[in-house]
Amino acid sequence: MPVEIIEGWKDPTTRQRGASLALGNFDGVHQGHRAVIEAAVVKARALGVPAGLVSFEPHPRRYFQPDAEPFRLMTAGQMARALEGCGIDRLYLLPFDAEMASLTDRDFAAQVLADGLGVRHVAVGFDVTFGKGRTGSPAALADYGRAFGFEVTAIPELSADDGTKLSSSGIREALMGARPDRATAILGRPFAIEGEVVHGDKRGRTIGVPTANVRLGDYVRPAYGIYATRTRLPDGRIFDGVANLGVRPMFQTEEPLLEVWLFDFDEDIYGQVIETELIAWIRPELKFDGLEALKARIDQDAAEARQALAELPAQG
C-alpha cells in the first residue's frame, strides 16, 4: 500500500496526529535506518496508532550549505516507495526553512512534535541531533518527551556483519569509490537515480546505441564511468542496460548525465520519468580514437553488463 505523504506540521488534521514516529533525515532509507523505523512501527502497533516517519525537505545540509556539492541519495518519492513494506503509514515531510532552523531543541520538541504532530512515541538513532545549533540529543529528547507527553526510543549504533558502518556517508563513499556493490549492501537495494528523460545530441543513435538521458540534479555523484543497470519505466516494466555516468570525454557534455542504453528496447520515452539502478561497475570513462573504436568498446561494455546482470536474481 502506498505511503501517504504529508507536508508540513502546522495544524494537521486529527487523522494526521497521534502517530508513533521515526525521526531523522533517512536519506537512503538504508539498513541502519531500518532499526529506527522498526522501533517506531512496533510501538505504533502496541499503541494502536499509525506509524510515521519524519524527514526534512530540503535536507538541512542543503539549507545551511546551499553551494555544497550534490549529495542526496534519493528523492522524496523514492523515500516513500522505499518505506512501502516497512510498516510505515505516513511520511511527514517537514519544510526545513528559516523558521525550522531557528527553533531550539526544546521548541522543536514542544511546537513540532507535541503541539503540531501530537506524537505518542518517537524513535531515533543514537547520533540524532535537532534544534538550532544541533544541540538536541536522544537524551534531551527523552527529557522533553517526559515533559510533553510522548515516549522516546533511542537505537544504538549498528554495523553490518563484516563491520561495515551502516550510514549514508558510507554509501556516498562507496558510490564515489566505484563500489556500487558495497552501496547496495548498505542500502539493502541498489542505488537508483530517478529523473525525466531529456533530449541529448542523439549521437548514440548513429552507432546503434540510443540512450535515455537523465540529469543528475542533487544526487551524489558516483564515480564517473560505465555501469550495468536496471531501469524501471513508469508502467512498471524493467529493462537491463548499460549506462555511461559522467561527462563523456570524447564528446564532452556541459553537465554530468546518466545515459542509459536499454537492451532490447526501442520506444520513445522522452519526457517520461524513469528510475535506473546502478548494479555493477564496468570501467571508468575513457576517450577513444574515433567512433569505430568507441562502438567496439560499447559492445564490449554491453556484453560485460549483460553477464553481470545475468548473475543476479531476475526482476519482475
PDB file of C-alpha atoms in Angstrom:
ATOM      1  CA  MET A   1       0.000   0.000   0.000  1.00  0.00           C
ATOM      2  CA  PRO A   2       1.464   3.428  -0.906  1.00  0.00           C
ATOM      3  CA  VAL A   3       2.802   5.519   1.956  1.00  0.00           C
ATOM      4  CA  GLU A   4       0.836   8.728   2.471  1.00  0.00           C
ATOM      5  CA  ILE A   5       2.974  11.861   2.159  1.00  0.00           C
ATOM      6  CA  ILE A   6       2.056  14.715   4.497  1.00  0.00           C
ATOM      7  CA  GLU A   7       3.816  18.029   4.007  1.00  0.00           C
ATOM      8  CA  GLY A   8       4.226  20.380   6.937  1.00  0.00           C
ATOM      9  CA  TRP A   9       3.479  20.188  10.651  1.00  0.00           C
ATOM     10  CA  LYS A  10       1.204  23.118  11.479  1.00  0.00           C
ATOM     11  CA  ASP A  11      -2.442  22.442  12.222  1.00  0.00           C
ATOM     12  CA  PRO A  12      -2.567  18.908  10.850  1.00  0.00           C
ATOM     13  CA  THR A  13      -5.956  17.213  10.868  1.00  0.00           C
ATOM     14  CA  THR A  14      -6.949  14.956  13.741  1.00  0.00           C
ATOM     15  CA  ARG A  15      -6.407  11.994  11.415  1.00  0.00           C
ATOM     16  CA  GLN A  16      -2.802  13.019  10.918  1.00  0.00           C
ATOM     17  CA  ARG A  17      -1.983  13.377  14.604  1.00  0.00           C
ATOM     18  CA  GLY A  18      -1.055  10.878  17.293  1.00  0.00           C
ATOM     19  CA  ALA A  19       1.391   8.650  15.424  1.00  0.00           C
ATOM     20  CA  SER A  20       4.468   6.762  16.543  1.00  0.00           C
ATOM     21  CA  LEU A  21       7.270   8.364  14.561  1.00  0.00           C
ATOM     22  CA  ALA A  22      10.769   7.607  13.374  1.00  0.00           C
ATOM     23  CA  LEU A  23      12.680  10.912  13.356  1.00  0.00           C
ATOM     24  CA  GLY A  24      15.735  11.732  11.227  1.00  0.00           C
ATOM     25  CA  ASN A  25      16.865  12.606   7.721  1.00  0.00           C
ATOM     26  CA  PHE A  26      16.703   8.999   6.462  1.00  0.00           C
ATOM     27  CA  ASP A  27      18.461   9.829   3.187  1.00  0.00           C
ATOM     28  CA  GLY A  28      18.765   6.447   1.509  1.00  0.00           C
ATOM     29  CA  VAL A  29      16.490   4.569   3.950  1.00  0.00           C
ATOM     30  CA  HIS A  30      19.418   2.200   4.429  1.00  0.00           C
ATOM     31  CA  GLN A  31      19.900  -0.848   6.633  1.00  0.00           C
ATOM     32  CA  GLY A  32      20.964   1.284   9.591  1.00  0.00           C
ATOM     33  CA  HIS A  33      17.724   3.240   9.374  1.00  0.00           C
ATOM     34  CA  ARG A  34      15.632   0.088   9.437  1.00  0.00           C
ATOM     35  CA  ALA A  35      16.096  -0.489  13.194  1.00  0.00           C
ATOM     36  CA  VAL A  36      14.787   3.020  13.966  1.00  0.00           C
ATOM     37  CA  ILE A  37      11.861   2.508  11.602  1.00  0.00           C
ATOM     38  CA  GLU A  38      11.092  -0.901  13.097  1.00  0.00           C
ATOM     39  CA  ALA A  39      11.080   0.570  16.626  1.00  0.00           C
ATOM     40  CA  ALA A  40       8.526   3.170  15.543  1.00  0.00           C
ATOM     41  CA  VAL A  41       6.365   0.526  13.856  1.00  0.00           C
ATOM     42  CA  VAL A  42       6.459  -1.898  16.798  1.00  0.00           C
ATOM     43  CA  LYS A  43       5.413   0.846  19.206  1.00  0.00           C
ATOM     44  CA  ALA A  44       2.682   2.022  16.820  1.00  0.00           C
ATOM     45  CA  ARG A  45       1.183  -1.455  16.757  1.00  0.00           C
ATOM     46  CA  ALA A  46       1.375  -1.713  20.562  1.00  0.00           C
ATOM     47  CA  LEU A  47      -0.349   1.654  20.983  1.00  0.00           C
ATOM     48  CA  GLY A  48      -2.847   1.069  18.196  1.00  0.00           C
ATOM     49  CA  VAL A  49      -1.796   4.227  16.338  1.00  0.00           C
ATOM     50  CA  PRO A  50      -0.393   4.935  12.853  1.00  0.00           C
ATOM     51  CA  ALA A  51       3.332   4.566  12.200  1.00  0.00           C
ATOM     52  CA  GLY A  52       5.051   7.515  10.582  1.00  0.00           C
ATOM     53  CA  LEU A  53       8.442   8.782   9.547  1.00  0.00           C
ATOM     54  CA  VAL A  54       9.574  12.402   9.824  1.00  0.00           C
ATOM     55  CA  SER A  55      12.135  13.770   7.382  1.00  0.00           C
ATOM     56  CA  PHE A  56      13.016  17.223   6.106  1.00  0.00           C
ATOM     57  CA  GLU A  57      12.807  18.876   2.695  1.00  0.00           C
ATOM     58  CA  PRO A  58      15.163  20.262   1.670  1.00  0.00           C
ATOM     59  CA  HIS A  59      17.832  18.306   3.532  1.00  0.00           C
ATOM     60  CA  PRO A  60      19.217  20.548   6.319  1.00  0.00           C
ATOM     61  CA  ARG A  61      22.675  20.355   4.757  1.00  0.00           C
ATOM     62  CA  ARG A  62      21.350  21.958   1.587  1.00  0.00           C
ATOM     63  CA  TYR A  63      19.753  24.746   3.633  1.00  0.00           C
ATOM     64  CA  PHE A  64      22.908  25.542   5.588  1.00  0.00           C
ATOM     65  CA  GLN A  65      25.315  24.873   2.684  1.00  0.00           C
ATOM     66  CA  PRO A  66      23.457  25.951  -0.468  1.00  0.00           C
ATOM     67  CA  ASP A  67      26.654  25.766  -2.540  1.00  0.00           C
ATOM     68  CA  ALA A  68      27.702  22.315  -1.315  1.00  0.00           C
ATOM     69  CA  GLU A  69      28.408  19.581  -3.838  1.00  0.00           C
ATOM     70  CA  PRO A  70      25.389  17.368  -4.681  1.00  0.00           C
ATOM     71  CA  PHE A  71      24.965  14.668  -2.054  1.00  0.00           C
ATOM     72  CA  ARG A  72      21.413  13.277  -1.974  1.00  0.00           C
ATOM     73  CA  LEU A  73      20.809   9.533  -2.193  1.00  0.00           C
ATOM     74  CA  MET A  74      17.110   9.700  -3.038  1.00  0.00           C
ATOM     75  CA  THR A  75      14.147  11.927  -3.792  1.00  0.00           C
ATOM     76  CA  ALA A  76      11.104  12.248  -1.544  1.00  0.00           C
ATOM     77  CA  GLY A  77       9.170   9.985  -3.911  1.00  0.00           C
ATOM     78  CA  GLN A  78      11.861   7.333  -3.736  1.00  0.00           C
ATOM     79  CA  MET A  79      11.843   7.597   0.047  1.00  0.00           C
ATOM     80  CA  ALA A  80       8.092   6.979   0.147  1.00  0.00           C
ATOM     81  CA  ARG A  81       8.455   3.922  -2.088  1.00  0.00           C
ATOM     82  CA  ALA A  82      11.374   2.586  -0.038  1.00  0.00           C
ATOM     83  CA  LEU A  83       9.140   2.736   3.051  1.00  0.00           C
ATOM     84  CA  GLU A  84       6.466   0.540   1.477  1.00  0.00           C
ATOM     85  CA  GLY A  85       6.504  -2.829   3.167  1.00  0.00           C
ATOM     86  CA  CYS A  86       8.246  -1.438   6.273  1.00  0.00           C
ATOM     87  CA  GLY A  87       5.007  -0.861   8.164  1.00  0.00           C
ATOM     88  CA  ILE A  88       5.139   2.916   7.768  1.00  0.00           C
ATOM     89  CA  ASP A  89       1.766   4.524   7.046  1.00  0.00           C
ATOM     90  CA  ARG A  90       2.787   8.182   6.671  1.00  0.00           C
ATOM     91  CA  LEU A  91       5.806  10.140   5.561  1.00  0.00           C
ATOM     92  CA  TYR A  92       5.861  13.589   7.149  1.00  0.00           C
ATOM     93  CA  LEU A  93       7.996  15.952   5.076  1.00  0.00           C
ATOM     94  CA  LEU A  94       8.747  18.976   7.220  1.00  0.00           C
ATOM     95  CA  PRO A  95       9.967  22.124   5.443  1.00  0.00           C
ATOM     96  CA  PHE A  96      13.469  22.985   6.565  1.00  0.00           C
ATOM     97  CA  ASP A  97      13.341  26.752   6.298  1.00  0.00           C
ATOM     98  CA  ALA A  98      14.394  29.781   8.349  1.00  0.00           C
ATOM     99  CA  GLU A  99      11.646  29.122  10.891  1.00  0.00           C
ATOM    100  CA  MET A 100      12.630  25.487  11.374  1.00  0.00           C
ATOM    101  CA  ALA A 101      16.320  26.387  11.582  1.00  0.00           C
ATOM    102  CA  SER A 102      15.616  28.933  14.329  1.00  0.00           C
ATOM    103  CA  LEU A 103      13.793  26.531  16.676  1.00  0.00           C
ATOM    104  CA  THR A 104      15.718  25.449  19.762  1.00  0.00           C
ATOM    105  CA  ASP A 105      15.719  21.744  20.534  1.00  0.00           C
ATOM    106  CA  ARG A 106      13.071  22.324  23.221  1.00  0.00           C
ATOM    107  CA  ASP A 107      10.939  24.397  20.848  1.00  0.00           C
ATOM    108  CA  PHE A 108      11.181  21.678  18.212  1.00  0.00           C
ATOM    109  CA  ALA A 109      10.002  19.049  20.678  1.00  0.00           C
ATOM    110  CA  ALA A 110       7.218  21.254  22.009  1.00  0.00           C
ATOM    111  CA  GLN A 111       5.972  23.033  18.892  1.00  0.00           C
ATOM    112  CA  VAL A 112       6.595  20.485  16.145  1.00  0.00           C
ATOM    113  CA  LEU A 113       6.424  17.081  17.815  1.00  0.00           C
ATOM    114  CA  ALA A 114       4.000  17.657  20.680  1.00  0.00           C
ATOM    115  CA  ASP A 115       1.728  20.511  19.555  1.00  0.00           C
ATOM    116  CA  GLY A 116       1.994  20.169  15.772  1.00  0.00           C
ATOM    117  CA  LEU A 117       2.046  16.416  15.264  1.00  0.00           C
ATOM    118  CA  GLY A 118       0.730  15.266  18.630  1.00  0.00           C
ATOM    119  CA  VAL A 119       3.176  12.364  18.669  1.00  0.00           C
ATOM    120  CA  ARG A 120       2.713   9.418  21.006  1.00  0.00           C
ATOM    121  CA  HIS A 121       6.196   7.988  20.549  1.00  0.00           C
ATOM    122  CA  VAL A 122       9.430   8.944  18.770  1.00  0.00           C
ATOM    123  CA  ALA A 123      12.207   6.552  17.704  1.00  0.00           C
ATOM    124  CA  VAL A 124      15.644   7.999  16.873  1.00  0.00           C
ATOM    125  CA  GLY A 125      19.139   6.825  16.092  1.00  0.00           C
ATOM    126  CA  PHE A 126      21.957   7.051  18.634  1.00  0.00           C
ATOM    127  CA  ASP A 127      23.522  10.058  16.903  1.00  0.00           C
ATOM    128  CA  VAL A 128      20.448  12.164  16.101  1.00  0.00           C
ATOM    129  CA  THR A 129      20.721  15.914  16.630  1.00  0.00           C
ATOM    130  CA  PHE A 130      17.983  18.503  16.342  1.00  0.00           C
ATOM    131  CA  GLY A 131      17.210  22.122  17.092  1.00  0.00           C
ATOM    132  CA  LYS A 132      19.193  25.296  16.500  1.00  0.00           C
ATOM    133  CA  GLY A 133      22.905  24.585  16.657  1.00  0.00           C
ATOM    134  CA  ARG A 134      22.122  20.835  16.653  1.00  0.00           C
ATOM    135  CA  THR A 135      22.036  20.940  20.443  1.00  0.00           C
ATOM    136  CA  GLY A 136      19.329  18.298  20.846  1.00  0.00           C
ATOM    137  CA  SER A 137      20.307  14.689  21.564  1.00  0.00           C
ATOM    138  CA  PRO A 138      18.479  11.414  22.253  1.00  0.00           C
ATOM    139  CA  ALA A 139      18.823  12.041  25.989  1.00  0.00           C
ATOM    140  CA  ALA A 140      17.430  15.552  25.655  1.00  0.00           C
ATOM    141  CA  LEU A 141      14.553  14.261  23.528  1.00  0.00           C
ATOM    142  CA  ALA A 142      13.711  11.705  26.215  1.00  0.00           C
ATOM    143  CA  ASP A 143      13.568  14.517  28.777  1.00  0.00           C
ATOM    144  CA  TYR A 144      11.278  16.552  26.523  1.00  0.00           C
ATOM    145  CA  GLY A 145       9.126  13.503  25.934  1.00  0.00           C
ATOM    146  CA  ARG A 146       8.544  13.127  29.657  1.00  0.00           C
ATOM    147  CA  ALA A 147       7.659  16.822  29.855  1.00  0.00           C
ATOM    148  CA  PHE A 148       5.388  16.916  26.805  1.00  0.00           C
ATOM    149  CA  GLY A 149       3.764  13.502  26.964  1.00  0.00           C
ATOM    150  CA  PHE A 150       5.470  11.201  24.446  1.00  0.00           C
ATOM    151  CA  GLU A 151       7.774   8.207  24.740  1.00  0.00           C
ATOM    152  CA  VAL A 152      11.229   8.012  23.172  1.00  0.00           C
ATOM    153  CA  THR A 153      13.266   5.035  21.970  1.00  0.00           C
ATOM    154  CA  ALA A 154      16.945   5.507  21.002  1.00  0.00           C
ATOM    155  CA  ILE A 155      18.584   2.846  18.811  1.00  0.00           C
ATOM    156  CA  PRO A 156      22.316   2.132  19.328  1.00  0.00           C
ATOM    157  CA  GLU A 157      24.861   2.221  16.506  1.00  0.00           C
ATOM    158  CA  LEU A 158      24.639  -0.757  14.177  1.00  0.00           C
ATOM    159  CA  SER A 159      27.177  -2.315  11.815  1.00  0.00           C
ATOM    160  CA  ALA A 160      26.972  -4.994   9.159  1.00  0.00           C
ATOM    161  CA  ASP A 161      28.264  -8.474   9.919  1.00  0.00           C
ATOM    162  CA  ASP A 162      31.561  -7.594   8.237  1.00  0.00           C
ATOM    163  CA  GLY A 163      31.937  -4.451  10.341  1.00  0.00           C
ATOM    164  CA  THR A 164      30.818  -2.021   7.634  1.00  0.00           C
ATOM    165  CA  LYS A 165      29.250   1.085   9.156  1.00  0.00           C
ATOM    166  CA  LEU A 166      25.640   1.390   8.072  1.00  0.00           C
ATOM    167  CA  SER A 167      25.465   5.086   7.214  1.00  0.00           C
ATOM    168  CA  SER A 168      24.556   7.484   4.439  1.00  0.00           C
ATOM    169  CA  SER A 169      28.158   8.716   4.367  1.00  0.00           C
ATOM    170  CA  GLY A 170      29.320   5.143   3.862  1.00  0.00           C
ATOM    171  CA  ILE A 171      27.002   4.807   0.867  1.00  0.00           C
ATOM    172  CA  ARG A 172      28.333   8.036  -0.657  1.00  0.00           C
ATOM    173  CA  GLU A 173      31.904   6.882  -0.153  1.00  0.00           C
ATOM    174  CA  ALA A 174      31.135   3.549  -1.816  1.00  0.00           C
ATOM    175  CA  LEU A 175      29.492   5.208  -4.818  1.00  0.00           C
ATOM    176  CA  MET A 176      32.263   7.745  -5.278  1.00  0.00           C
ATOM    177  CA  GLY A 177      34.767   4.907  -4.963  1.00  0.00           C
ATOM    178  CA  ALA A 178      33.197   2.921  -7.829  1.00  0.00           C
ATOM    179  CA  ARG A 179      31.732   0.329  -5.454  1.00  0.00           C
ATOM    180  CA  PRO A 180      28.011   0.166  -6.247  1.00  0.00           C
ATOM    181  CA  ASP A 181      28.043  -3.347  -4.785  1.00  0.00           C
ATOM    182  CA  ARG A 182      29.074  -2.001  -1.372  1.00  0.00           C
ATOM    183  CA  ALA A 183      26.445   0.731  -1.621  1.00  0.00           C
ATOM    184  CA  THR A 184      23.872  -1.977  -2.361  1.00  0.00           C
ATOM    185  CA  ALA A 185      24.944  -3.919   0.737  1.00  0.00           C
ATOM    186  CA  ILE A 186      24.434  -0.884   2.987  1.00  0.00           C
ATOM    187  CA  LEU A 187      21.200   0.231   1.341  1.00  0.00           C
ATOM    188  CA  GLY A 188      19.674  -3.217   1.116  1.00  0.00           C
ATOM    189  CA  ARG A 189      18.882  -2.481  -2.550  1.00  0.00           C
ATOM    190  CA  PRO A 190      20.796  -0.893  -5.455  1.00  0.00           C
ATOM    191  CA  PHE A 191      21.320   2.874  -5.508  1.00  0.00           C
ATOM    192  CA  ALA A 192      18.973   4.365  -8.102  1.00  0.00           C
ATOM    193  CA  ILE A 193      18.750   7.658  -9.977  1.00  0.00           C
ATOM    194  CA  GLU A 194      15.282   8.864 -10.916  1.00  0.00           C
ATOM    195  CA  GLY A 195      14.614  11.614 -13.428  1.00  0.00           C
ATOM    196  CA  GLU A 196      12.957  12.771 -16.607  1.00  0.00           C
ATOM    197  CA  VAL A 197      14.342  11.542 -19.919  1.00  0.00           C
ATOM    198  CA  VAL A 198      15.713  14.594 -21.741  1.00  0.00           C
ATOM    199  CA  HIS A 199      16.921  15.132 -25.284  1.00  0.00           C
ATOM    200  CA  GLY A 200      20.629  14.753 -25.932  1.00  0.00           C
ATOM    201  CA  ASP A 201      22.733  15.156 -29.052  1.00  0.00           C
ATOM    202  CA  LYS A 202      21.409  11.787 -30.353  1.00  0.00           C
ATOM    203  CA  ARG A 203      24.928  10.785 -31.411  1.00  0.00           C
ATOM    204  CA  GLY A 204      24.404   7.333 -29.909  1.00  0.00           C
ATOM    205  CA  ARG A 205      21.717   6.573 -32.474  1.00  0.00           C
ATOM    206  CA  THR A 206      24.244   6.997 -35.279  1.00  0.00           C
ATOM    207  CA  ILE A 207      26.173   3.995 -33.964  1.00  0.00           C
ATOM    208  CA  GLY A 208      23.154   1.930 -32.972  1.00  0.00           C
ATOM    209  CA  VAL A 209      23.256   2.823 -29.283  1.00  0.00           C
ATOM    210  CA  PRO A 210      20.235   5.032 -28.468  1.00  0.00           C
ATOM    211  CA  THR A 211      20.315   6.219 -24.861  1.00  0.00           C
ATOM    212  CA  ALA A 212      17.812   7.599 -22.378  1.00  0.00           C
ATOM    213  CA  ASN A 213      19.479  10.627 -20.810  1.00  0.00           C
ATOM    214  CA  VAL A 214      18.728  11.816 -17.270  1.00  0.00           C
ATOM    215  CA  ARG A 215      20.170  14.815 -15.434  1.00  0.00           C
ATOM    216  CA  LEU A 216      21.689  14.043 -12.037  1.00  0.00           C
ATOM    217  CA  GLY A 217      20.285  17.057 -10.189  1.00  0.00           C
ATOM    218  CA  ASP A 218      21.177  16.970  -6.478  1.00  0.00           C
ATOM    219  CA  TYR A 219      22.080  13.278  -6.442  1.00  0.00           C
ATOM    220  CA  VAL A 220      25.524  12.413  -5.116  1.00  0.00           C
ATOM    221  CA  ARG A 221      27.976  11.965  -7.991  1.00  0.00           C
ATOM    222  CA  PRO A 222      29.044   8.323  -8.203  1.00  0.00           C
ATOM    223  CA  ALA A 223      32.388   7.598  -9.843  1.00  0.00           C
ATOM    224  CA  TYR A 224      32.193   8.582 -13.499  1.00  0.00           C
ATOM    225  CA  GLY A 225      32.210   5.556 -15.726  1.00  0.00           C
ATOM    226  CA  ILE A 226      30.247   2.661 -17.189  1.00  0.00           C
ATOM    227  CA  TYR A 227      27.712   0.675 -15.163  1.00  0.00           C
ATOM    228  CA  ALA A 228      25.487  -2.348 -15.630  1.00  0.00           C
ATOM    229  CA  THR A 229      21.981  -1.084 -14.902  1.00  0.00           C
ATOM    230  CA  ARG A 230      18.342  -1.951 -14.431  1.00  0.00           C
ATOM    231  CA  THR A 231      15.736   0.658 -15.342  1.00  0.00           C
ATOM    232  CA  ARG A 232      12.104   0.837 -14.308  1.00  0.00           C
ATOM    233  CA  LEU A 233       9.713   2.637 -16.670  1.00  0.00           C
ATOM    234  CA  PRO A 234       6.581   4.460 -15.457  1.00  0.00           C
ATOM    235  CA  ASP A 235       4.421   1.492 -16.466  1.00  0.00           C
ATOM    236  CA  GLY A 236       6.451  -0.825 -14.233  1.00  0.00           C
ATOM    237  CA  ARG A 237       8.428  -2.630 -16.924  1.00  0.00           C
ATOM    238  CA  ILE A 238      12.088  -3.259 -16.089  1.00  0.00           C
ATOM    239  CA  PHE A 239      14.905  -3.348 -18.631  1.00  0.00           C
ATOM    240  CA  ASP A 240      18.520  -4.347 -18.239  1.00  0.00           C
ATOM    241  CA  GLY A 241      21.041  -1.980 -19.730  1.00  0.00           C
ATOM    242  CA  VAL A 242      24.430  -0.353 -19.673  1.00  0.00           C
ATOM    243  CA  ALA A 243      24.991   3.298 -18.825  1.00  0.00           C
ATOM    244  CA  ASN A 244      27.610   5.997 -19.020  1.00  0.00           C
ATOM    245  CA  LEU A 245      27.531   8.245 -15.983  1.00  0.00           C
ATOM    246  CA  GLY A 246      29.634  11.368 -16.363  1.00  0.00           C
ATOM    247  CA  VAL A 247      30.677  13.937 -18.937  1.00  0.00           C
ATOM    248  CA  ARG A 248      31.777  11.744 -21.891  1.00  0.00           C
ATOM    249  CA  PRO A 249      35.442  12.716 -22.508  1.00  0.00           C
ATOM    250  CA  MET A 250      35.123  12.107 -26.264  1.00  0.00           C
ATOM    251  CA  PHE A 251      32.006  14.291 -26.744  1.00  0.00           C
ATOM    252  CA  GLN A 252      32.004  16.221 -23.520  1.00  0.00           C
ATOM    253  CA  THR A 253      28.708  17.378 -22.024  1.00  0.00           C
ATOM    254  CA  GLU A 254      28.193  20.639 -20.158  1.00  0.00           C
ATOM    255  CA  GLU A 255      26.802  18.799 -17.146  1.00  0.00           C
ATOM    256  CA  PRO A 256      27.165  15.207 -15.984  1.00  0.00           C
ATOM    257  CA  LEU A 257      24.438  12.918 -17.274  1.00  0.00           C
ATOM    258  CA  LEU A 258      23.271   9.371 -16.801  1.00  0.00           C
ATOM    259  CA  GLU A 259      22.978   7.972 -20.346  1.00  0.00           C
ATOM    260  CA  VAL A 260      21.317   4.557 -20.349  1.00  0.00           C
ATOM    261  CA  TRP A 261      21.191   2.134 -23.260  1.00  0.00           C
ATOM    262  CA  LEU A 262      18.193  -0.109 -22.553  1.00  0.00           C
ATOM    263  CA  PHE A 263      18.725  -3.568 -24.010  1.00  0.00           C
ATOM    264  CA  ASP A 264      16.099  -4.927 -26.414  1.00  0.00           C
ATOM    265  CA  PHE A 265      14.099  -1.705 -26.260  1.00  0.00           C
ATOM    266  CA  ASP A 266      13.023   0.727 -28.976  1.00  0.00           C
ATOM    267  CA  GLU A 267      10.341   3.177 -27.805  1.00  0.00           C
ATOM    268  CA  ASP A 268      10.042   6.948 -27.441  1.00  0.00           C
ATOM    269  CA  ILE A 269      10.216   7.757 -23.712  1.00  0.00           C
ATOM    270  CA  TYR A 270      11.240  11.421 -23.862  1.00  0.00           C
ATOM    271  CA  GLY A 271       9.584  13.335 -21.033  1.00  0.00           C
ATOM    272  CA  GLN A 272       8.904  10.199 -19.002  1.00  0.00           C
ATOM    273  CA  VAL A 273      10.361   9.715 -15.517  1.00  0.00           C
ATOM    274  CA  ILE A 274      12.476   6.594 -15.203  1.00  0.00           C
ATOM    275  CA  GLU A 275      14.455   5.108 -12.334  1.00  0.00           C
ATOM    276  CA  THR A 276      17.805   3.470 -13.042  1.00  0.00           C
ATOM    277  CA  GLU A 277      19.662   1.239 -10.594  1.00  0.00           C
ATOM    278  CA  LEU A 278      23.464   1.129 -10.704  1.00  0.00           C
ATOM    279  CA  ILE A 279      24.109  -2.596 -10.382  1.00  0.00           C
ATOM    280  CA  ALA A 280      27.776  -3.154 -11.198  1.00  0.00           C
ATOM    281  CA  TRP A 281      30.845  -1.110 -12.138  1.00  0.00           C
ATOM    282  CA  ILE A 282      32.328  -1.881 -15.561  1.00  0.00           C
ATOM    283  CA  ARG A 283      35.095   0.689 -16.126  1.00  0.00           C
ATOM    284  CA  PRO A 284      35.962   4.407 -15.872  1.00  0.00           C
ATOM    285  CA  GLU A 285      35.202   6.893 -18.637  1.00  0.00           C
ATOM    286  CA  LEU A 286      37.732   6.787 -21.487  1.00  0.00           C
ATOM    287  CA  LYS A 287      38.497   8.762 -24.638  1.00  0.00           C
ATOM    288  CA  PHE A 288      38.665   6.824 -27.921  1.00  0.00           C
ATOM    289  CA  ASP A 289      40.254   7.395 -31.329  1.00  0.00           C
ATOM    290  CA  GLY A 290      37.074   7.703 -33.351  1.00  0.00           C
ATOM    291  CA  LEU A 291      33.557   6.339 -33.449  1.00  0.00           C
ATOM    292  CA  GLU A 292      34.549   2.833 -34.549  1.00  0.00           C
ATOM    293  CA  ALA A 293      36.757   2.356 -31.509  1.00  0.00           C
ATOM    294  CA  LEU A 294      34.033   3.791 -29.289  1.00  0.00           C
ATOM    295  CA  LYS A 295      31.400   1.476 -30.749  1.00  0.00           C
ATOM    296  CA  ALA A 296      33.644  -1.559 -30.317  1.00  0.00           C
ATOM    297  CA  ARG A 297      34.189  -0.715 -26.653  1.00  0.00           C
ATOM    298  CA  ILE A 298      30.479  -0.055 -26.072  1.00  0.00           C
ATOM    299  CA  ASP A 299      29.723  -3.513 -27.466  1.00  0.00           C
ATOM    300  CA  GLN A 300      32.277  -4.960 -25.052  1.00  0.00           C
ATOM    301  CA  ASP A 301      30.773  -2.968 -22.184  1.00  0.00           C
ATOM    302  CA  ALA A 302      27.299  -4.220 -23.085  1.00  0.00           C
ATOM    303  CA  ALA A 303      28.487  -7.816 -23.091  1.00  0.00           C
ATOM    304  CA  GLU A 304      30.060  -7.351 -19.656  1.00  0.00           C
ATOM    305  CA  ALA A 305      26.916  -5.679 -18.355  1.00  0.00           C
ATOM    306  CA  ARG A 306      24.708  -8.492 -19.645  1.00  0.00           C
ATOM    307  CA  GLN A 307      26.975 -11.015 -17.924  1.00  0.00           C
ATOM    308  CA  ALA A 308      26.921  -9.119 -14.619  1.00  0.00           C
ATOM    309  CA  LEU A 309      23.138  -8.793 -14.736  1.00  0.00           C
ATOM    310  CA  ALA A 310      22.649 -12.435 -15.709  1.00  0.00           C
ATOM    311  CA  GLU A 311      24.303 -13.459 -12.448  1.00  0.00           C
ATOM    312  CA  LEU A 312      21.653 -11.599 -10.404  1.00  0.00           C
ATOM    313  CA  PRO A 313      18.131 -12.769  -9.482  1.00  0.00           C
ATOM    314  CA  ALA A 314      15.523 -11.997 -12.139  1.00  0.00           C
ATOM    315  CA  GLN A 315      13.430  -8.857 -11.651  1.00  0.00           C
ATOM    316  CA  GLY A 316       9.724  -8.695 -12.246  1.00  0.00           C
TER     317      GLY A 316
END
